[in-house]
Short mmCIF file of C-alpha atoms and ligand atoms in Angstrom, two decimals:
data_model
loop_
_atom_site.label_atom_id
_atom_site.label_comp_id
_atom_site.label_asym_id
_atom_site.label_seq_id
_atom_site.Cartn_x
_atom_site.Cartn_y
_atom_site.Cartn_z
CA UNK Q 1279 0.00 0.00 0.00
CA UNK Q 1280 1.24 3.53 -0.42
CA UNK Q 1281 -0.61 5.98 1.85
CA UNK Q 1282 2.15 8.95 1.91
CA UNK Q 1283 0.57 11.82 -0.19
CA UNK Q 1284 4.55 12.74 -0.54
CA UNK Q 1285 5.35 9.20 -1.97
CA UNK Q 1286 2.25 9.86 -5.22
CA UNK Q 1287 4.07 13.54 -5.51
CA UNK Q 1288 7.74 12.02 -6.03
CA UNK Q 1289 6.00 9.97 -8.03
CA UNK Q 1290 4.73 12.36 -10.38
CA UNK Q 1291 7.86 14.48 -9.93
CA UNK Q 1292 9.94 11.92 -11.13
CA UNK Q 1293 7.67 11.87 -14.81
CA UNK Q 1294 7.68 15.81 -14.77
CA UNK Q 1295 9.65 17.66 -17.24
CA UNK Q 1296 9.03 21.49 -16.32
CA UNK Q 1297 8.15 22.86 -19.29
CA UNK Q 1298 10.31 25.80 -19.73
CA UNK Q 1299 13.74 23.61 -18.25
CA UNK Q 1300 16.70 25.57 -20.17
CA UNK Q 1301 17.50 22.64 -22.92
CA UNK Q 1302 20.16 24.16 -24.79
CA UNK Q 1303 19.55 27.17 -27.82
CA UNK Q 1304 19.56 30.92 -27.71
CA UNK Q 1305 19.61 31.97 -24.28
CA UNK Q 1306 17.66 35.30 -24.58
CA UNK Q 1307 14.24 34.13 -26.46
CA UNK Q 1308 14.73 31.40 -23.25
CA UNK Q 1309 14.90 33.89 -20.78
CA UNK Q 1310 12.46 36.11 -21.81
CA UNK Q 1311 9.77 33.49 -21.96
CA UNK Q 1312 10.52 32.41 -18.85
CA UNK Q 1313 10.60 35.96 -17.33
CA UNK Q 1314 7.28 36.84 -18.40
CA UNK Q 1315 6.17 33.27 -17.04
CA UNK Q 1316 7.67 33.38 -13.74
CA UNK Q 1317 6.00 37.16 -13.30
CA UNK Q 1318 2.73 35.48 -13.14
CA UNK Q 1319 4.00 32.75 -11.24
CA UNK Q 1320 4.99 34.83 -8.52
CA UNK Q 1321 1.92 36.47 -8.45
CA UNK Q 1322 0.02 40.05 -8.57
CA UNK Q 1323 2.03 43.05 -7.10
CA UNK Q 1324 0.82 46.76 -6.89
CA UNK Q 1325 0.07 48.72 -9.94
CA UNK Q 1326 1.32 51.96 -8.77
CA UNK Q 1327 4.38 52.58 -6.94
CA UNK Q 1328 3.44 54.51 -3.57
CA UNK Q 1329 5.35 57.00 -1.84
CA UNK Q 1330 8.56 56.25 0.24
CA UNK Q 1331 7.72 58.33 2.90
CA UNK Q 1332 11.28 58.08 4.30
CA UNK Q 1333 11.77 58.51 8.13
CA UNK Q 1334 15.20 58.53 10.09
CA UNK Q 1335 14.54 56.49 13.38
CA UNK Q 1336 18.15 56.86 15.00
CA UNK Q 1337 21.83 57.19 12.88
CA UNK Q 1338 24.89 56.42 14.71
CA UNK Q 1339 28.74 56.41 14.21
CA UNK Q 1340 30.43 52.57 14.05
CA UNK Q 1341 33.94 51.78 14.26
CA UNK Q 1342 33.26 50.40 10.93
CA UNK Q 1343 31.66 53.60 9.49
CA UNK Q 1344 27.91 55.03 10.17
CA UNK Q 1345 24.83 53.03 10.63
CA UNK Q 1346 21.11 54.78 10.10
CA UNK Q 1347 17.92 52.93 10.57
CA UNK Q 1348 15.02 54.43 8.19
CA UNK Q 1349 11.76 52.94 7.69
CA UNK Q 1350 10.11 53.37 3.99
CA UNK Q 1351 6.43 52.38 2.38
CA UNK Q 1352 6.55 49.73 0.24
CA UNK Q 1353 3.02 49.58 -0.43
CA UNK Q 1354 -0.22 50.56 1.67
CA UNK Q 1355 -0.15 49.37 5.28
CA UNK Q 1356 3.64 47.74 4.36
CA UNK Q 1357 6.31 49.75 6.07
CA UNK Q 1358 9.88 48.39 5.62
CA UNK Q 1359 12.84 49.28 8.29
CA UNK Q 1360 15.93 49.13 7.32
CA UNK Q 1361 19.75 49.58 8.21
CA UNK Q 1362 21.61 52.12 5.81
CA UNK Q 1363 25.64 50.86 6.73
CA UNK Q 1364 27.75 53.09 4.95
CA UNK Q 1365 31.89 51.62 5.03
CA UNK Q 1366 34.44 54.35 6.64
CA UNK Q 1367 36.82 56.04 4.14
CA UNK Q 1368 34.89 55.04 1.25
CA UNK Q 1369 33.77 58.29 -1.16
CA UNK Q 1370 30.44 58.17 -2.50
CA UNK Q 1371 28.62 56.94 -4.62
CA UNK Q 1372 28.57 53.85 -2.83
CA UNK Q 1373 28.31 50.52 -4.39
CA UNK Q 1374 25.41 48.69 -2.49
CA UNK Q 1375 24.33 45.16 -1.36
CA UNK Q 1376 20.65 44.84 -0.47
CA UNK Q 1377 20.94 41.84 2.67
CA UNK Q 1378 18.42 39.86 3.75
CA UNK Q 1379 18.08 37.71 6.62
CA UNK Q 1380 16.22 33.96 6.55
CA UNK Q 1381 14.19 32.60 9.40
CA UNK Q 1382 15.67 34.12 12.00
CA UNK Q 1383 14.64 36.97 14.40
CA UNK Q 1384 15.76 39.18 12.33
CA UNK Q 1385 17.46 42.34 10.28
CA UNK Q 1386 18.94 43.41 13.61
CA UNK Q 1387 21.24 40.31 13.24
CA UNK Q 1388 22.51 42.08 9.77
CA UNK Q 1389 24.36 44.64 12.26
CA UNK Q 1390 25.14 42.85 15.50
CA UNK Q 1391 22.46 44.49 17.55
CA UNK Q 1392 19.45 43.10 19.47
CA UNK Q 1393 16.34 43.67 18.33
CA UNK Q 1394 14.67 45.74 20.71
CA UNK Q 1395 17.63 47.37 22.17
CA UNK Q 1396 19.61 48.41 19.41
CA UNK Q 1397 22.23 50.03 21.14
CA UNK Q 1398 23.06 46.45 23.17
CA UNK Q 1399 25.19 44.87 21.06
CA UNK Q 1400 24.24 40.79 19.96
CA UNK Q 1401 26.33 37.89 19.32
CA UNK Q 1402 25.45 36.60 15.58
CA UNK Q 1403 26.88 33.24 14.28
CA UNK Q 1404 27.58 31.66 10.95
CA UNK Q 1405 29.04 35.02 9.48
CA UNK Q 1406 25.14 36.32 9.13
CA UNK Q 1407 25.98 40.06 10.16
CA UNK Q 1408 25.88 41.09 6.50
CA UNK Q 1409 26.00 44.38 7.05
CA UNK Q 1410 29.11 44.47 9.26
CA UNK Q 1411 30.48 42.06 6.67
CA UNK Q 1412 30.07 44.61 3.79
CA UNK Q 1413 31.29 47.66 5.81
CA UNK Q 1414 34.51 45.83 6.32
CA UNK Q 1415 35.05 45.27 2.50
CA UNK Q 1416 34.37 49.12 1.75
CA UNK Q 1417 30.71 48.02 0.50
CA UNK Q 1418 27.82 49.78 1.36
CA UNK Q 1419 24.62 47.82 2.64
CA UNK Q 1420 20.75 47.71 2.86
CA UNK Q 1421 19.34 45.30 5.36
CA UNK Q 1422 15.95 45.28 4.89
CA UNK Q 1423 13.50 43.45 7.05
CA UNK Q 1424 11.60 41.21 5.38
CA UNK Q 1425 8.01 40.45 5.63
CA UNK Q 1426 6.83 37.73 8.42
CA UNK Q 1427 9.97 38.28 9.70
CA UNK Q 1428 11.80 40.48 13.34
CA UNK Q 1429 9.75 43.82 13.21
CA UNK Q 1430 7.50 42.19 10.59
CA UNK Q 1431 5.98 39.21 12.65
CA UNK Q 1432 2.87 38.63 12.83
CA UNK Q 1433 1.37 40.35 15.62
CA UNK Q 1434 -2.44 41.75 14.16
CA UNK Q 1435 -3.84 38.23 13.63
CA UNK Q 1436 -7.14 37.09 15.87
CA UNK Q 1437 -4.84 33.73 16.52
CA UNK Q 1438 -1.44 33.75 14.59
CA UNK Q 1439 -0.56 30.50 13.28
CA UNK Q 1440 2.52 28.46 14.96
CA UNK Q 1441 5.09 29.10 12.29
CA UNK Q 1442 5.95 32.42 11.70
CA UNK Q 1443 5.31 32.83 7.77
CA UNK Q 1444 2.00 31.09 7.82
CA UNK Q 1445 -0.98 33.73 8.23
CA UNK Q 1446 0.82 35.89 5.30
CA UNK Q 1447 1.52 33.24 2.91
CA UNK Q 1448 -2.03 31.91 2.58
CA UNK Q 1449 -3.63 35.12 2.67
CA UNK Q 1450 -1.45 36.20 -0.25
CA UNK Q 1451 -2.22 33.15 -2.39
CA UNK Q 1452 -6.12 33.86 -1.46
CA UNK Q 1453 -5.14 37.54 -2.78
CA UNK Q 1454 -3.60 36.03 -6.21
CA UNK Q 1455 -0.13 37.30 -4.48
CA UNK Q 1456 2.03 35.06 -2.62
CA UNK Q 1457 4.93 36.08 -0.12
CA UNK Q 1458 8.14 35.46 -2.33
CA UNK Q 1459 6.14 37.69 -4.89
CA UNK Q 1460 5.44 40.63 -1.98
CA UNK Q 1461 8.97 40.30 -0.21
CA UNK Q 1462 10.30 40.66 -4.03
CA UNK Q 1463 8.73 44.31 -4.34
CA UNK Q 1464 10.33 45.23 -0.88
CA UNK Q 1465 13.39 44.39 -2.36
CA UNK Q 1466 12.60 46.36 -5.68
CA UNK Q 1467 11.28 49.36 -3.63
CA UNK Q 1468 14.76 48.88 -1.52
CA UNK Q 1469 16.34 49.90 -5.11
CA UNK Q 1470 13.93 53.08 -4.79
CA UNK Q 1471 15.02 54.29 -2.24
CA UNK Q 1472 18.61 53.81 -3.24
CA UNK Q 1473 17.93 55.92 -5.83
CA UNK Q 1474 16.15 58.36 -3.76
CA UNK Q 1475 19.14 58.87 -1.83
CA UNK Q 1476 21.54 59.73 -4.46
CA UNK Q 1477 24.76 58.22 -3.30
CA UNK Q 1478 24.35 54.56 -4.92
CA UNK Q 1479 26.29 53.47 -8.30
CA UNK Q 1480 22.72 52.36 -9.10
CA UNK Q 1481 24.50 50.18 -11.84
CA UNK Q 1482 26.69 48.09 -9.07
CA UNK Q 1483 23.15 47.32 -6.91
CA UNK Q 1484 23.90 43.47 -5.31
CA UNK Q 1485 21.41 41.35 -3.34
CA UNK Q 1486 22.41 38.83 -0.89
CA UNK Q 1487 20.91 36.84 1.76
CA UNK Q 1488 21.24 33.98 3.71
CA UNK Q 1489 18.18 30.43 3.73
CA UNK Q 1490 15.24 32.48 3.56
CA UNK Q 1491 17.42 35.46 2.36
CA UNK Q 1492 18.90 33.26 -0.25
CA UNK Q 1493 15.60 32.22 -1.66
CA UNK Q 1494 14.75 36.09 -1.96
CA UNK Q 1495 18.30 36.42 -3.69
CA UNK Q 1496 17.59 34.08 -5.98
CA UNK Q 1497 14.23 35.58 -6.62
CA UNK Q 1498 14.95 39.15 -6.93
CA UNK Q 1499 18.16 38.46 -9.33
CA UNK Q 1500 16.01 36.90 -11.63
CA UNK Q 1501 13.25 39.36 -11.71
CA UNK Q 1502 14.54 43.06 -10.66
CA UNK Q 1503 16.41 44.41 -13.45
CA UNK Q 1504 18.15 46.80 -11.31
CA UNK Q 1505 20.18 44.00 -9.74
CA UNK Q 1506 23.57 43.78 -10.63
CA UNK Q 1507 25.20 41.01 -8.72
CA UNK Q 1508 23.58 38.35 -6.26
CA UNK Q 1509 25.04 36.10 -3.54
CA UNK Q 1510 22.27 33.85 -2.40
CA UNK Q 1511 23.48 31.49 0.12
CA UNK Q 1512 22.44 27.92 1.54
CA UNK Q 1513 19.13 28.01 -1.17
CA UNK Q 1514 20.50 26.57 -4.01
CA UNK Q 1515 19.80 23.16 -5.00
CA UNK Q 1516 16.87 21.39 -6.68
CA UNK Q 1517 13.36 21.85 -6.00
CA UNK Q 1518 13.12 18.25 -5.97
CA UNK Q 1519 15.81 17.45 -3.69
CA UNK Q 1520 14.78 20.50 -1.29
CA UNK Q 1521 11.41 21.69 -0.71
CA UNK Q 1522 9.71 19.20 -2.36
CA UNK Q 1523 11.95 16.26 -0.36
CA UNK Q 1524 12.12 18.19 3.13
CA UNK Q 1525 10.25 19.89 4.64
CA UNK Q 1526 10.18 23.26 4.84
CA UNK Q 1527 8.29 26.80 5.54
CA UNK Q 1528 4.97 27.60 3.55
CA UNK Q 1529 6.45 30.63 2.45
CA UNK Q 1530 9.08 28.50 -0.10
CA UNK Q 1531 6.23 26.82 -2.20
CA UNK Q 1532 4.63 29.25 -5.63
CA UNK Q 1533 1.89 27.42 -7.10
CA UNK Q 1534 2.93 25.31 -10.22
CA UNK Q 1535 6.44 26.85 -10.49
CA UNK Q 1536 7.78 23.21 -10.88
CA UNK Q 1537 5.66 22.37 -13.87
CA UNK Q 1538 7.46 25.34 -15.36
CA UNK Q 1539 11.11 25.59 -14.02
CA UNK Q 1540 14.05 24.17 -11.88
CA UNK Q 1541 15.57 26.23 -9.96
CA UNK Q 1542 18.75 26.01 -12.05
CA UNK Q 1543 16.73 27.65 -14.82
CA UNK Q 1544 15.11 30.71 -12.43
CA UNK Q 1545 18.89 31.73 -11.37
CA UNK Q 1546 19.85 31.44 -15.23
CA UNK Q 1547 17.41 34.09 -15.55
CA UNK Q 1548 20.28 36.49 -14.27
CA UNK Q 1549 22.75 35.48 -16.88
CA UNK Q 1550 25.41 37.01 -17.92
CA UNK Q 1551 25.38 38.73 -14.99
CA UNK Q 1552 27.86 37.85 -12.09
CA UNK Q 1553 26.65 35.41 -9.30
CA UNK Q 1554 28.26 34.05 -6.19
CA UNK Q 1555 26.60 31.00 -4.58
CA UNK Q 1556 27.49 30.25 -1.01
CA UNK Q 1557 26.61 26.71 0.38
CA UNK Q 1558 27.44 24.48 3.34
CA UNK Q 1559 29.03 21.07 2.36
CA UNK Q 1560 26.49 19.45 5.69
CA UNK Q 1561 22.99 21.92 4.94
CA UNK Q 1562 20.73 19.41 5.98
CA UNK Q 1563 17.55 21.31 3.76
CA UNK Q 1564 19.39 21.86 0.79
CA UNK Q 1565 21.64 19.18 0.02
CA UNK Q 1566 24.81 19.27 -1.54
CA UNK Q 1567 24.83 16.82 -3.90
CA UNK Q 1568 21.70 18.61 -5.57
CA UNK Q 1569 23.46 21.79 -5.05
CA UNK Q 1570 26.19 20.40 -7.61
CA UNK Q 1571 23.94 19.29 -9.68
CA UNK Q 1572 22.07 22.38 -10.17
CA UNK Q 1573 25.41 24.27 -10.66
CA UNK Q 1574 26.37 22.13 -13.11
CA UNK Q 1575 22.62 23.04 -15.67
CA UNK Q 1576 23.62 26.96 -14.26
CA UNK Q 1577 26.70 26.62 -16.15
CA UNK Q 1578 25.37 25.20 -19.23
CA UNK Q 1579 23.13 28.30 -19.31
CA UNK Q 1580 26.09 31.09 -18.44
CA UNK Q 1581 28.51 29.14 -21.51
CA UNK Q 1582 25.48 29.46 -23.76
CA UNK Q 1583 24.86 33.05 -22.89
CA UNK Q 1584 29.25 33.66 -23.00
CA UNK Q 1585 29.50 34.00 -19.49
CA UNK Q 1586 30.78 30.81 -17.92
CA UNK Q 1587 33.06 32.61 -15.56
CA UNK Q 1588 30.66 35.08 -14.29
CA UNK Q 1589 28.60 32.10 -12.21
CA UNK Q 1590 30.27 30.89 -8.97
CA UNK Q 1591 29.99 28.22 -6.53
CA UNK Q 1592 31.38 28.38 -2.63
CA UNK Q 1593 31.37 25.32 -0.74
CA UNK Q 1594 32.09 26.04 2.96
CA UNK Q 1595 33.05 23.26 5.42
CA UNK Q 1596 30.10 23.46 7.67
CA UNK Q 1597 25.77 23.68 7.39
CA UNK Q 1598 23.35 26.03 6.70
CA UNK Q 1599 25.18 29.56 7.02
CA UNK Q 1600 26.60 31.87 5.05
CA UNK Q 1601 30.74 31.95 4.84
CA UNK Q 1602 31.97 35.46 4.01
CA UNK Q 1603 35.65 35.21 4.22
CA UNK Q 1604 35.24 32.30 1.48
CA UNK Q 1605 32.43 34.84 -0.58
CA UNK Q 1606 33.82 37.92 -0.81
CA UNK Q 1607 36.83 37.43 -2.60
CA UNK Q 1608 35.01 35.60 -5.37
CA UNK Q 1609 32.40 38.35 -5.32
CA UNK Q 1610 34.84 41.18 -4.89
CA UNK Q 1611 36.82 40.37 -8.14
CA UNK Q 1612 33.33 40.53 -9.73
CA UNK Q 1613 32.58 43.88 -8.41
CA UNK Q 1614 35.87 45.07 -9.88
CA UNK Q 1615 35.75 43.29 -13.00
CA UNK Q 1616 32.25 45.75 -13.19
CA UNK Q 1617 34.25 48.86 -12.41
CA UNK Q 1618 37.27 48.80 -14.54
ZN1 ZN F 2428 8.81 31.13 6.42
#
């Protein structure tokens, strides 16, 4: 007998060719039917692009530079904070990494900080203070919150559902949205207000993030124009072998995607453009071997579009975390390979 519902859907996986898998060809026509796919996919975001209605909460000198945490509109009833980290002895116009924390409590970790004290300082692990890693390599950084998660819990709900993400991502998909799709247009109204402030090379923009963060790396990359460079970390890897073998948070899962693409094929939507992917060697929910595997159809698609050296994998000795000293050079000879 087979009574696992997962057992009929590996079943049916394993027959499933998604439709617009990258099979070799022109990689433009590919990526542009794909693009215009996936858009739907991710489902409906606003029409109109609301006001930022920038406020300064607090600004602050670091020993690393100066730290200022603003809060923007994203769209109605969807304010965003953020910490602006802006590297010491570094002119403007900055070149800027939009960072993005997973399932964890939060942006504050992005800056060492706790969350509702930010002026006691808080012990992060696994390299995820993004912004203090960027400060230290003379890169300016974004760290946004992102939606369901720190600030942006849950906390209006009659009875808020056990895992964090939950409440949001099934209202979305009752709304034709779902939450990759919503925390995508924080990141694209991020690149507003990087514009609105006038001291970004708004042609050097990066995105990076770590689990959760990755996904929205991955996501934004392929989507946001405006994105120059991405670094997702501990994401990549199969659908198959990932969310759809493990489990994993309601917020990963957009209705039908895998009848239409691998994940191989969504981050091949950035090519030619340079990308650094950061994995652990032991992540547990995204497994290596998969991880490889999907590299190895990313490549096919970055030689077909002349770029083969532009995509790069980092395999760090450990689990799920991100591994800057092991990222940054890759991604720093990328940054100057876009300025010279
Ligand atoms: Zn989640």
């Amino acid at each position: 007998m087979h009574l696992s519902p997962s057992e009929n859907h590996r079943w049916y996986m394993s027959r499933l060719q998604p439709e617009l898998h990258y099979d070799g060809g022109e990689v433009r026509p590919w990526q542009n039917r794909l693009r215009r796919k996936l858009r739907k996919l991710v489902g409906d975001v606003p029409q109109e692009r609301c006001a930022l209605g920038v406020r300064r909460l607090w600004r602050r000198e670091h020993p690393l530079g100066m730290i200022e945490k603003i809060v923007y509109t994203s769209e109605p009833y969807a304010d965003v904070p953020a910490y602006v980290c802006l590297p010491k002895n570094v002119e403007p116009p900055y070149t800027f990494f939009i960072c993005l924390q997973g399932h964890s409590t939060g942006m504050h970790n992005s800056i060492a900080v706790q969350r509702d004290d930010n002026t006691l300082p808080h012990q992060v692990a696994g390299d995820r203070d993004f912004g203090l890693g960027c400060m230290q390599r003379g890169i300016a950084a974004l760290c946004i919150e992102q939606r369901s998660f720190g600030e942006r819990r849950e906390q209006k709900q009659k009875r808020v559902a056990a895992h964090g993400c939950q409440d949001a991502t099934m209202q979305a998909l009752m709304l034709g949205r779902t939450l990759i799709g919503e925390r995508m247009y924080d990141v694209d109204r991020a690149i507003d207000y990087l514009s609105w402030r006038g001291d970004a090379r708004m042609d050097q923009v990066g995105v990076m993030g770590n689990s959760g963060g990755g996904t929205l790396s991955l996501f934004s990359a392929a989507l946001l124009p405006r994105v120059a460079m991405a670094m997702p970390s501990s994401y990549f890897c199969t659908f198959k072998d990932s969310i759809m073998s493990i489990g994993h948070c309601v917020d990963n899962y957009i209705p039908g995607l895998l009848k239409v693409a691998e994940m191989s094929d969504i981050m091949g939507l950035f090519a030619p453009k340079p990308v650094v992917l950061v994995h652990g060697k032991d992540d547990p929910i995204f497994p290596i071997a998969a991880t490889r595997r999907a590299f190895r159809e990313l490549q096919r698609i970055y030689a077909a579009a002349g770029a083969k050296d532009r995509c790069h994998l980092v395999v760090g000795n450990e689990g799920h975390r991100f591994y800057a000293d092991q990222a940054w050079p890759v991604m720093l000879k990328e940054i100057k390979r876009l300025q010279d």
